[in-house]
PDB file of C-alpha atoms in Angstrom:
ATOM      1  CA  UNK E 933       6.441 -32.721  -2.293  1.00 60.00           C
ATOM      2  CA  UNK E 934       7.298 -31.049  -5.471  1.00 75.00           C
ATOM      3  CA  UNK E 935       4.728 -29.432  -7.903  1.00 80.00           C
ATOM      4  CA  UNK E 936       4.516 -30.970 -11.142  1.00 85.00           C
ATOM      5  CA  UNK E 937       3.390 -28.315 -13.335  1.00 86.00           C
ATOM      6  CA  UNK E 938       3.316 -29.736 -16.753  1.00 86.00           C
ATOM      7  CA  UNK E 939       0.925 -32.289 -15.509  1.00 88.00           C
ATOM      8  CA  UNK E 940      -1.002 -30.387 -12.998  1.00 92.00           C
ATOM      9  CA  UNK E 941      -4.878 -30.037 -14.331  1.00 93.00           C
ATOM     10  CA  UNK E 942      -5.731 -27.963 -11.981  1.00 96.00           C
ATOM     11  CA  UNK E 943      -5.378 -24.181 -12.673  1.00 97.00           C
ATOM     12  CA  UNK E 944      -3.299 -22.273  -9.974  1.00 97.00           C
ATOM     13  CA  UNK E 945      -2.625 -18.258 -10.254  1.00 97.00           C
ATOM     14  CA  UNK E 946       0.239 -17.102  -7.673  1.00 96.00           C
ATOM     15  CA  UNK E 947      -0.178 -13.231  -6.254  1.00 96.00           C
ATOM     16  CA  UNK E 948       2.893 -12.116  -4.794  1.00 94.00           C
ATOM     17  CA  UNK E 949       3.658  -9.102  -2.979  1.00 94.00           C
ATOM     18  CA  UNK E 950       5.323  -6.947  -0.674  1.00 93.00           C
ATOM     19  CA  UNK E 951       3.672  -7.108   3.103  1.00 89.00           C
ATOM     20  CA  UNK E 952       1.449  -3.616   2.495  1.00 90.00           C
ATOM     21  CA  UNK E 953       0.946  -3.912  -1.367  1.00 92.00           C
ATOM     22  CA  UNK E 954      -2.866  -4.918  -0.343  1.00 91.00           C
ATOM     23  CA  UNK E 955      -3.561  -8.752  -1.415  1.00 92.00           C
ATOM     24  CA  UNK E 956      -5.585  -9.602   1.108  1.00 91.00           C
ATOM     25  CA  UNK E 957      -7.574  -6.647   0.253  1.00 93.00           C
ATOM     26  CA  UNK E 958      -7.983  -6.828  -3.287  1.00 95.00           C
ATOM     27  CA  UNK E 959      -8.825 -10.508  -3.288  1.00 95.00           C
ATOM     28  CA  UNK E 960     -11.932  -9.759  -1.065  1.00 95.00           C
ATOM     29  CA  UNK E 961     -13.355  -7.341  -3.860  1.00 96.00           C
ATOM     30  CA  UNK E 962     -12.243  -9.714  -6.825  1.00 97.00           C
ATOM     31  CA  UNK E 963     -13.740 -13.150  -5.292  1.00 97.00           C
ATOM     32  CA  UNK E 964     -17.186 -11.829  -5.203  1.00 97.00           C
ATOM     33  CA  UNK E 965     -16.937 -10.413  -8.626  1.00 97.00           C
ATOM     34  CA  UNK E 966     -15.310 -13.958  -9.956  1.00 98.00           C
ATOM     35  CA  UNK E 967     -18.554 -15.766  -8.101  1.00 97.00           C
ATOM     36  CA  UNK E 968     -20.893 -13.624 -10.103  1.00 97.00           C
ATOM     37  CA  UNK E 969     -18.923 -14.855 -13.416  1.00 97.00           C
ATOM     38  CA  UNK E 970     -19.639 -18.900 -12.104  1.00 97.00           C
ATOM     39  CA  UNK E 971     -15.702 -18.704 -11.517  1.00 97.00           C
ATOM     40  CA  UNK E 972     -15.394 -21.476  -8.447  1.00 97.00           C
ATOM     41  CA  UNK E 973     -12.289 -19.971  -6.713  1.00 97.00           C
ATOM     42  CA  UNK E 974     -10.292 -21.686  -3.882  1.00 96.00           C
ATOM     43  CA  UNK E 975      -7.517 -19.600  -2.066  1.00 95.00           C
ATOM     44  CA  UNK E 976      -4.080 -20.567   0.117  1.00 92.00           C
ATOM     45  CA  UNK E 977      -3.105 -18.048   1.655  1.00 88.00           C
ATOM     46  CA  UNK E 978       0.207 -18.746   3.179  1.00 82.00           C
ATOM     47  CA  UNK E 979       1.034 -17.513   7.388  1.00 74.00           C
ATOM     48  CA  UNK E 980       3.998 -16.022   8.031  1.00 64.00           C
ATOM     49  CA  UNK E 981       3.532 -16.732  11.906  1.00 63.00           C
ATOM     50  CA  UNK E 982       1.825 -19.071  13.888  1.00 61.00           C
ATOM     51  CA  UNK E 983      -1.530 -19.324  13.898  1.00 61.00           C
ATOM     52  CA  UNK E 984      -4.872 -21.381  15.572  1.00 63.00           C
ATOM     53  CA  UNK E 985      -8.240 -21.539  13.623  1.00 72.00           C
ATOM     54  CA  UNK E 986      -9.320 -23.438  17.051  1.00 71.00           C
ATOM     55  CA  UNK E 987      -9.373 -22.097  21.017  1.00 76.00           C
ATOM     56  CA  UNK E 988      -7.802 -23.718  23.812  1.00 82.00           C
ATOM     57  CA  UNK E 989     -10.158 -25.533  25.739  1.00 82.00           C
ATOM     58  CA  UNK E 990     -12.526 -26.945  22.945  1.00 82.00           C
ATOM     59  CA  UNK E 991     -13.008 -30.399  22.337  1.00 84.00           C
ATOM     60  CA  UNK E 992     -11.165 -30.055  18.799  1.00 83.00           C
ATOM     61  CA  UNK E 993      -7.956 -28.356  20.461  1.00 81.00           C
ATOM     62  CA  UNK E 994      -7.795 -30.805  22.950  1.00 83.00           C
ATOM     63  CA  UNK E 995      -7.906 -33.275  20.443  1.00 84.00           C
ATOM     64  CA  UNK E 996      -5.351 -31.967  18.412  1.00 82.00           C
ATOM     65  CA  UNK E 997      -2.875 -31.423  21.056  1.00 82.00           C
ATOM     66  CA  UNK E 998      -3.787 -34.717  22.219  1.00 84.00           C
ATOM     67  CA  UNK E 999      -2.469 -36.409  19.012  1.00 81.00           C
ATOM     68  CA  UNK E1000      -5.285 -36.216  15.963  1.00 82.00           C
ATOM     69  CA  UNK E1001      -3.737 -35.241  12.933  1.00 79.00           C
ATOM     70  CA  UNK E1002      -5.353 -34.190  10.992  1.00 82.00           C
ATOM     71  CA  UNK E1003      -8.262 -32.849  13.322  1.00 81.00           C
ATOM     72  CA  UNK E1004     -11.224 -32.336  11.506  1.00 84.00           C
ATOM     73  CA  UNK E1005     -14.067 -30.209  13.446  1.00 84.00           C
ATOM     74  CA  UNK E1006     -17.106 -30.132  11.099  1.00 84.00           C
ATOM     75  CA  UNK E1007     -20.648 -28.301  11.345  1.00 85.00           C
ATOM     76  CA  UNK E1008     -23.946 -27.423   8.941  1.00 90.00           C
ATOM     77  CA  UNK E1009     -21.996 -24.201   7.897  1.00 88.00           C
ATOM     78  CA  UNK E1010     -18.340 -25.405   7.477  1.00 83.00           C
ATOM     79  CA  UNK E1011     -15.435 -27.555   8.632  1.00 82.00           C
ATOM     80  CA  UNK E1012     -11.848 -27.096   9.459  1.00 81.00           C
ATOM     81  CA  UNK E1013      -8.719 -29.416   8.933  1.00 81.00           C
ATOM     82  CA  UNK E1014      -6.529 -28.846  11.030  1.00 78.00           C
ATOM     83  CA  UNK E1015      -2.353 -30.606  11.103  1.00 77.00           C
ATOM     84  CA  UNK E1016       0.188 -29.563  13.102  1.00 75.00           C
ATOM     85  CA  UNK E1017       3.557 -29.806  10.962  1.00 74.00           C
ATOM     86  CA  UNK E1018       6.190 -29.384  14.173  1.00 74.00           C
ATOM     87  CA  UNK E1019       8.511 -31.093  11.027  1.00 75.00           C
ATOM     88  CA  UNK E1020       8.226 -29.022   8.488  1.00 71.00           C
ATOM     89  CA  UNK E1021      10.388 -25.239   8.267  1.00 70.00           C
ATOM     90  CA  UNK E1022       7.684 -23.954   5.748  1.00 72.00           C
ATOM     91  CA  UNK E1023       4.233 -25.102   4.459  1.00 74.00           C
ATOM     92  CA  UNK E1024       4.231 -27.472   1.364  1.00 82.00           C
ATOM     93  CA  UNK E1025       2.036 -25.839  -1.161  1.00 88.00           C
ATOM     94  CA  UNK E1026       1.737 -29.179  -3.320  1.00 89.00           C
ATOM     95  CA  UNK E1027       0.033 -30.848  -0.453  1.00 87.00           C
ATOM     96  CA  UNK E1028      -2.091 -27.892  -0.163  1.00 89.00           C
ATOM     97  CA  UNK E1029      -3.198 -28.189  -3.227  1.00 93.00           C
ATOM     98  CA  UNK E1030      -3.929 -31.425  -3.131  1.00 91.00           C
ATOM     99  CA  UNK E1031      -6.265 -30.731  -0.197  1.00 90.00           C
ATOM    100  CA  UNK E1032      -8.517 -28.607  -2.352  1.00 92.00           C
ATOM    101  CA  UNK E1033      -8.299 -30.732  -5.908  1.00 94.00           C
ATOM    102  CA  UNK E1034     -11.362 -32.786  -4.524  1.00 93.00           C
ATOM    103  CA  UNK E1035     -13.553 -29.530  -4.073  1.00 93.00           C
ATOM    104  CA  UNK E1036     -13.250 -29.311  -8.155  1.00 96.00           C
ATOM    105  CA  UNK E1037     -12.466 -25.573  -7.962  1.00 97.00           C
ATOM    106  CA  UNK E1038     -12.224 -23.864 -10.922  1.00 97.00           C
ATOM    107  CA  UNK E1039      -8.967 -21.788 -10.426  1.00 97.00           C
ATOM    108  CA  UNK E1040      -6.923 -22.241  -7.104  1.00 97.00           C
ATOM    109  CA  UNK E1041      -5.824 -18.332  -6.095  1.00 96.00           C
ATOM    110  CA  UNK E1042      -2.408 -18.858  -3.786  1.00 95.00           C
ATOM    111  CA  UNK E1043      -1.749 -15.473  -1.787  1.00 92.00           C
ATOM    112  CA  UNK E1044       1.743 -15.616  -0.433  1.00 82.00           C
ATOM    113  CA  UNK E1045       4.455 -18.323  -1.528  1.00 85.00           C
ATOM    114  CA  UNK E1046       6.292 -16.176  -3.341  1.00 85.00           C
ATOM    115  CA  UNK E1047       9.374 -18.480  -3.683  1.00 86.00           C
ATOM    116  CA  UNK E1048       7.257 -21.624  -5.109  1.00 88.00           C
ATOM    117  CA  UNK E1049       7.680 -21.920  -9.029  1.00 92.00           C
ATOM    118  CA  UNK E1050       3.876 -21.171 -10.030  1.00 95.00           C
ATOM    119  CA  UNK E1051       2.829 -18.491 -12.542  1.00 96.00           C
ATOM    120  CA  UNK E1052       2.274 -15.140 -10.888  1.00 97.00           C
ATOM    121  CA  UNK E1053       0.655 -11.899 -10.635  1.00 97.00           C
ATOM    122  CA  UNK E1054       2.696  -9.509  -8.916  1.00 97.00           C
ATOM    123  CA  UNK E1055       0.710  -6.549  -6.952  1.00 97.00           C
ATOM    124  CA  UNK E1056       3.568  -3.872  -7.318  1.00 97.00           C
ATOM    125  CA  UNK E1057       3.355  -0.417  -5.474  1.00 95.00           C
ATOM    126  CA  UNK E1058       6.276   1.693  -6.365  1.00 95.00           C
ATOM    127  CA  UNK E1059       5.280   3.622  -2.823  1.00 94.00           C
ATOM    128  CA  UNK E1060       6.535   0.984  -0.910  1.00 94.00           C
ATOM    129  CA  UNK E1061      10.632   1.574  -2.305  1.00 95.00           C
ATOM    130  CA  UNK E1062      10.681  -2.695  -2.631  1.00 96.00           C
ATOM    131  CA  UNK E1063      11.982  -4.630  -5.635  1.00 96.00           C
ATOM    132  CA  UNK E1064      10.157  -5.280  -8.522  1.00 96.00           C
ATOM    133  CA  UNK E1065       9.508  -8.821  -8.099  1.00 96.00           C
ATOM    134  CA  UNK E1066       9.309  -9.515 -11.778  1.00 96.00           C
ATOM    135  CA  UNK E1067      12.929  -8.787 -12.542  1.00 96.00           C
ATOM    136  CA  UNK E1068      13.704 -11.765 -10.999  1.00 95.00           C
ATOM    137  CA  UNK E1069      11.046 -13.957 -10.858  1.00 96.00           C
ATOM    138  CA  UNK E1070      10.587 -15.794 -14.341  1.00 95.00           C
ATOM    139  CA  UNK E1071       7.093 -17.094 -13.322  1.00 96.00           C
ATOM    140  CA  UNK E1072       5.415 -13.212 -12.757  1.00 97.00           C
ATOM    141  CA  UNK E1073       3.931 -13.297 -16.271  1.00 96.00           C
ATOM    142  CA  UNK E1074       1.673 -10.202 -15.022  1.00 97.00           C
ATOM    143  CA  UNK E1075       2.029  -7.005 -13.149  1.00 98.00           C
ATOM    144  CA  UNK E1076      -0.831  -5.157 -11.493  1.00 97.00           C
ATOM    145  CA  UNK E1077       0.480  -1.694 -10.134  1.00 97.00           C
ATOM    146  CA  UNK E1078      -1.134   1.695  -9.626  1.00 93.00           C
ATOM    147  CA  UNK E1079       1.381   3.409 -11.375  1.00 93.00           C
ATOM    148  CA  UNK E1080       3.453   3.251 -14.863  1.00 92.00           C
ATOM    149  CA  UNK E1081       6.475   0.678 -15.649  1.00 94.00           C
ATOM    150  CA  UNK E1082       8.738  -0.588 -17.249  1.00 94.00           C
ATOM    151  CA  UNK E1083       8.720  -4.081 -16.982  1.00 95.00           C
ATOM    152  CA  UNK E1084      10.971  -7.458 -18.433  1.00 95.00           C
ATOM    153  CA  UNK E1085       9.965  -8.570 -21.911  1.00 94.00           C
ATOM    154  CA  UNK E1086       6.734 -10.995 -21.907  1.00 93.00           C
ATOM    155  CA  UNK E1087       5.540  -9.514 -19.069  1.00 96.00           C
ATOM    156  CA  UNK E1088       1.892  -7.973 -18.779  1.00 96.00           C
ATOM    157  CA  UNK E1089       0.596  -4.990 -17.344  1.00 97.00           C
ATOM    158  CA  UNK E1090      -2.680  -4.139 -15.192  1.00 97.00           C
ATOM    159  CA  UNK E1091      -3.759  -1.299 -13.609  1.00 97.00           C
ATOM    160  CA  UNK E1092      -4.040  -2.332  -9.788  1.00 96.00           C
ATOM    161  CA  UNK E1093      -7.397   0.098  -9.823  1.00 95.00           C
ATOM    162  CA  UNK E1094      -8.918  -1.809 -12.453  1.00 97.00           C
ATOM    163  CA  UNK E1095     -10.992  -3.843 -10.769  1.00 97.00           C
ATOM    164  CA  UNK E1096     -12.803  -5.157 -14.242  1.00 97.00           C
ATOM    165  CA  UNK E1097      -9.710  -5.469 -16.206  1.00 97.00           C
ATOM    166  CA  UNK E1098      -8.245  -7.393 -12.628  1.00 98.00           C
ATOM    167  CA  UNK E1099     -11.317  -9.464 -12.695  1.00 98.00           C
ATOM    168  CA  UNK E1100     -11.059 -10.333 -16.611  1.00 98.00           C
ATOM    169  CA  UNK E1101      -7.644 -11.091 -16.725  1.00 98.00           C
ATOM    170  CA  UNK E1102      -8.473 -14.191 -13.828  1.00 98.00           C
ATOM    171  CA  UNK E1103     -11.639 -14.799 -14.848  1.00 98.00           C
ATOM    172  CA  UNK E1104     -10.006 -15.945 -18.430  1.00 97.00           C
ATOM    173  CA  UNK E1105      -6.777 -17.527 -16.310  1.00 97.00           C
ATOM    174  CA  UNK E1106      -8.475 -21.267 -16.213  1.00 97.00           C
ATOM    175  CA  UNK E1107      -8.652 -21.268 -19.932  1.00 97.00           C
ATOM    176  CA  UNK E1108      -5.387 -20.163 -20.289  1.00 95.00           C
ATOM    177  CA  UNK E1109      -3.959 -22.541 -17.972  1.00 96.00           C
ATOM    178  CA  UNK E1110      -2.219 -25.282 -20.237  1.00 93.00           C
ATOM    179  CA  UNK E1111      -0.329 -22.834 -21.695  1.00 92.00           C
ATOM    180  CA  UNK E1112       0.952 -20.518 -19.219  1.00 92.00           C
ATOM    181  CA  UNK E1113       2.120 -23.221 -16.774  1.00 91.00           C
ATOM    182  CA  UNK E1114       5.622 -22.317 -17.659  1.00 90.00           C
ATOM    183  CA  UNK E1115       8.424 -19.253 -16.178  1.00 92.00           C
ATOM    184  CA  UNK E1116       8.131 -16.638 -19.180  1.00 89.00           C
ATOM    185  CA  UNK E1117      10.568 -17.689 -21.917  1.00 76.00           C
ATOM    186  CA  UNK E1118       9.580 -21.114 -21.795  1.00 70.00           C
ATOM    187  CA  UNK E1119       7.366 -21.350 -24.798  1.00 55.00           C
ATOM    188  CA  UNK E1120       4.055 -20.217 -23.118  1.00 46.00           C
ATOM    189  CA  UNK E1121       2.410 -17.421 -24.305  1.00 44.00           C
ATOM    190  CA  UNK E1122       4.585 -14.229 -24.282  1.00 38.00           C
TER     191      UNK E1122
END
């Protein structure tokens, strides 16, 4: 599948970084704060490595290497969907976001899939000696880093510590969406 962005409805906010820049990390102090705004937030967080949600031995594994796909294991509290993909070489991030449109999320938060053309903000720590990510990725439109920059033209800067500003700046991303759905430079806002 291929993401349509001009036509997609549905808000989505890359953040790309390094392994060690900390996006795990500062996503579980920004999604409570976006909750207490009424900001619905889903999140894809892309593996690098294999992984199981499920243990060998339960019903729902044996299911699932039995044939089910999907396997969906559900209780009171929550439910899993789980598809093997023994076809794929990487996860398709347009038919993961079609597996969360019918939650109605307000802004769909995608940690990893740095390569996919969505609009990004780019966790930068100059500490870690890696690229800036924005020099050559058109779709960074924002930079959170701890430390001063100098970044391409159109794009924004954040103070990584800022965990207000951080919060404002997605909080205010779904109303935003229709016209930053573009790489910078493509008549979105600069």
């Amino acid at each position: 599948m291929t993401l349509d962005l001009a036509n997609e409805t549905l808000p989505l906010l890359g953040i790309a970084a390094w392994s060690g820049t900390g996006k795990t990390t500062l996503l579980e102090a920004l999604l409570p704060r976006l909750a207490e705004r009424g900001v619905r937030v889903a999140v894809i967080k892309h593996a690098h490595h294999g992984f199981d949600v499920d243990q060998p031995g339960k019903d729902s594994h044996r299911l699932r290497a039995a044939g089910a796909a999907p396997m969906l294991v559900a209780s009171k509290a929550r439910f899993a969907l789980m598809m093997e993909t023994p076809d794929r070489t990487e996860a398709d991030l347009a038919m993961l976001i079609d597996q969360v449109r019918p939650l109605h999320p307000d802004l769909v938060l995608i940690e990893g899939f740095k390569a996919w053309p969505v609009p990004k903000l780019e966790l930068f720590r100059p500490v870690l000696e890696k690229p800036l990510l924005a020099d050559s990725d058109g779709w960074v439109q924002v930079v959170a880093s701890d430390d001063a920059l100098t970044l391409p033209e159109g794009v924004e800067i954040l103070d990584l510590n800022d965990l207000d500003a951080l919060t404002d700046y997605i909080a205010a991303w779904p109303q935003q969406w229709t016209q930053r759905r573009q790489p910078r430079g493509t008549g979105g806002r600069q």
